[in-house]
Tab-separated table of C-alpha atoms in Angstrom:
chain	number	residue	atom	x	y	z
C	1	MET	CA	-5.853	36.833	40.548
C	2	SER	CA	-3.341	35.903	37.827
C	3	GLN	CA	-4.229	33.434	35.103
C	4	PRO	CA	-1.769	30.740	33.933
C	5	THR	CA	-0.573	31.223	30.367
C	6	GLY	CA	-2.487	29.158	27.826
C	7	SER	CA	-5.680	28.765	29.829
C	8	THR	CA	-8.733	30.797	30.775
C	9	ARG	CA	-10.979	30.724	33.807
C	10	VAL	CA	-14.705	30.357	33.159
C	11	ASP	CA	-17.061	30.112	36.161
C	12	ASP	CA	-14.482	28.387	38.382
C	13	LEU	CA	-13.601	25.945	35.584
C	14	SER	CA	-10.060	25.951	34.197
C	15	VAL	CA	-10.090	25.202	30.451
C	16	SER	CA	-6.825	24.771	28.551
C	17	THR	CA	-6.595	26.702	25.288
C	18	GLY	CA	-3.429	24.993	24.054
C	19	PRO	CA	-2.766	21.469	22.880
C	20	GLY	CA	-3.299	18.673	25.349
C	21	PRO	CA	-6.172	17.311	27.382
C	22	VAL	CA	-9.023	19.610	28.343
C	23	THR	CA	-10.192	19.564	31.967
C	24	THR	CA	-13.947	19.009	31.945
C	25	PRO	CA	-16.569	18.619	34.653
C	26	ALA	CA	-18.489	15.415	35.256
C	27	ARG	CA	-20.578	14.168	32.319
C	28	GLY	CA	-23.927	15.576	33.440
C	29	ASP	CA	-22.605	19.091	34.194
C	30	GLU	CA	-21.307	19.962	30.710
C	31	SER	CA	-22.897	22.870	28.888
C	32	VAL	CA	-23.883	22.747	25.236
C	33	GLY	CA	-21.037	25.139	24.430
C	34	GLN	CA	-18.514	22.867	26.087
C	35	LEU	CA	-19.866	19.827	24.263
C	36	VAL	CA	-19.712	21.647	20.925
C	37	SER	CA	-16.170	22.760	21.734
C	38	GLN	CA	-15.130	19.195	22.565
C	39	LEU	CA	-16.819	17.887	19.434
C	40	THR	CA	-15.062	20.483	17.281
C	41	GLU	CA	-11.683	19.651	18.795
C	42	THR	CA	-12.236	15.899	18.434
C	43	VAL	CA	-13.363	16.221	14.812
C	44	SER	CA	-10.372	18.459	14.084
C	45	HIS	CA	-7.939	15.864	15.466
C	46	LEU	CA	-9.760	13.095	13.636
C	47	VAL	CA	-9.599	14.907	10.296
C	48	ARG	CA	-5.880	15.649	10.737
C	49	ASP	CA	-5.184	11.992	11.557
C	50	GLU	CA	-7.187	10.781	8.562
C	51	VAL	CA	-5.359	13.164	6.213
C	52	GLN	CA	-2.015	11.949	7.568
C	53	LEU	CA	-3.065	8.318	7.046
C	54	ALA	CA	-4.148	9.077	3.471
C	55	LYS	CA	-0.804	10.798	2.756
C	56	MET	CA	1.147	7.799	4.023
C	57	ASP	CA	-0.992	5.368	2.016
C	58	LEU	CA	-0.623	7.378	-1.204
C	59	ALA	CA	3.136	7.757	-0.706
C	60	GLU	CA	3.523	3.983	-0.385
C	61	LYS	CA	1.454	3.312	-3.500
C	62	GLY	CA	3.279	6.044	-5.415
C	63	LYS	CA	6.623	4.450	-4.593
C	64	LYS	CA	5.497	1.041	-5.871
C	65	ALA	CA	4.039	2.558	-9.029
C	66	GLY	CA	7.282	4.475	-9.601
C	67	ILE	CA	9.314	1.257	-9.442
C	68	GLY	CA	6.989	-0.433	-11.943
C	69	ILE	CA	7.090	2.559	-14.288
C	70	GLY	CA	10.895	2.570	-14.072
C	71	MET	CA	10.959	-1.093	-15.043
C	72	PHE	CA	8.616	-0.420	-17.978
C	73	SER	CA	10.975	2.352	-19.075
C	74	ALA	CA	13.973	0.027	-18.867
C	75	ALA	CA	12.068	-2.571	-20.894
C	76	GLY	CA	11.288	0.041	-23.559
C	77	LEU	CA	14.924	1.132	-23.756
C	78	LEU	CA	16.154	-2.459	-24.031
C	79	ALA	CA	13.525	-3.199	-26.695
C	80	PHE	CA	14.684	-0.127	-28.628
C	81	PHE	CA	18.290	-1.343	-28.606
C	82	GLY	CA	17.090	-4.869	-29.443
C	83	PHE	CA	15.215	-3.539	-32.454
C	84	GLY	CA	18.333	-1.618	-33.505
C	85	ALA	CA	20.391	-4.791	-33.200
C	86	LEU	CA	17.824	-6.730	-35.263
C	87	VAL	CA	17.912	-4.066	-37.952
C	88	THR	CA	21.698	-4.291	-37.940
C	89	THR	CA	21.351	-8.069	-38.217
C	90	ALA	CA	19.168	-7.794	-41.274
C	91	ILE	CA	21.570	-5.341	-42.905
C	92	LEU	CA	24.601	-7.516	-42.185
C	93	ALA	CA	22.787	-10.674	-43.287
C	94	LEU	CA	21.812	-9.142	-46.602
C	95	SER	CA	25.100	-7.448	-47.351
C	96	LEU	CA	27.703	-9.911	-46.204
C	97	ALA	CA	26.068	-13.250	-45.472
C	98	VAL	CA	28.901	-14.072	-43.072
C	99	ASP	CA	29.378	-14.675	-39.336
C	100	ALA	CA	28.863	-10.993	-38.390
C	101	TRP	CA	25.076	-11.200	-38.855
C	102	LEU	CA	24.875	-14.217	-36.547
C	103	ALA	CA	26.575	-12.292	-33.769
C	104	ALA	CA	24.223	-9.349	-34.257
C	105	LEU	CA	21.212	-11.702	-34.253
C	106	ILE	CA	22.278	-13.285	-30.963
C	107	VAL	CA	22.732	-9.890	-29.339
C	108	GLY	CA	19.360	-8.673	-30.636
C	109	VAL	CA	17.470	-11.742	-29.411
C	110	LEU	CA	19.229	-11.542	-26.037
C	111	LEU	CA	18.274	-7.852	-25.596
C	112	ILE	CA	14.662	-8.553	-26.495
C	113	ALA	CA	14.537	-11.490	-24.062
C	114	VAL	CA	15.850	-9.225	-21.279
C	115	ALA	CA	13.291	-6.555	-22.248
C	116	VAL	CA	10.473	-9.104	-21.970
C	117	VAL	CA	11.621	-10.237	-18.518
C	118	VAL	CA	11.999	-6.653	-17.214
C	119	GLY	CA	8.654	-5.693	-18.758
C	120	LEU	CA	6.862	-8.588	-17.061
C	121	LEU	CA	8.488	-7.711	-13.724
C	122	GLY	CA	7.410	-4.076	-14.171
C	123	LYS	CA	3.862	-5.159	-14.975
C	124	LYS	CA	3.812	-7.284	-11.816
C	125	GLU	CA	4.961	-4.311	-9.691
C	126	VAL	CA	2.286	-2.021	-11.127
C	127	GLN	CA	-0.426	-4.651	-10.611
C	128	GLN	CA	0.582	-5.023	-6.944
C	129	VAL	CA	-0.197	-1.342	-6.375
C	130	GLY	CA	-3.888	-2.010	-6.910
C	131	SER	CA	-6.368	0.808	-6.625
C	132	PRO	CA	-4.976	4.352	-6.295
C	133	VAL	CA	-7.573	5.020	-3.566
C	134	PRO	CA	-6.015	5.239	-0.062
C	135	GLU	CA	-7.893	2.170	1.203
C	136	ALA	CA	-6.668	2.303	4.803
C	137	ALA	CA	-7.847	5.906	5.147
C	138	VAL	CA	-11.220	5.127	3.544
C	139	ASP	CA	-11.763	2.165	5.875
C	140	SER	CA	-10.797	4.278	8.869
C	141	VAL	CA	-13.208	7.058	7.856
C	142	LYS	CA	-16.004	4.510	7.450
C	143	GLN	CA	-15.311	3.212	10.960
C	144	ASP	CA	-15.283	6.773	12.319
C	145	VAL	CA	-18.611	7.571	10.648
C	146	ALA	CA	-20.145	4.369	12.023
C	147	ALA	CA	-18.861	5.187	15.532
C	148	ALA	CA	-20.204	8.746	15.267
C	149	LYS	CA	-23.618	7.488	14.132
C	150	GLU	CA	-23.674	5.024	17.027
C	151	GLY	CA	-22.773	7.834	19.422
C	152	PHE	CA	-25.606	10.048	18.160
C	153	HIS	CA	-28.140	7.235	18.556
C	154	ARG	CA	-27.425	6.877	22.292
């Protein structure tokens, strides 16, 4: 008698060894080995799904944090140029006391104002990220544990 590829025959029971649903007998006829096998397969799928959920959650939070960090970097760069412009303003004001220092002062104040706005927007983005813990995955694991405990109490 030839066996189909990907399955084995055990006591007139065809059990698939590949991915997909496993053919099982009625609930009362299952052996301990079959139950352990089903439990192992179910836990394996559950763990893989939870890891995938955690990866997706962390990727989303990482993206938001990256945007906020980029904005903080832009604010730092603008503040650096603003400080340079203010230093130039002081030099021009002391050396010439003419209209050139006023132009430099306006540019410096404008750059610092932009840096403040970008910095506050960056801070807001980083605060929206919240906790670095993958909350959706943690909640899902808690629900799975509760369901497993309920199943063992039956």
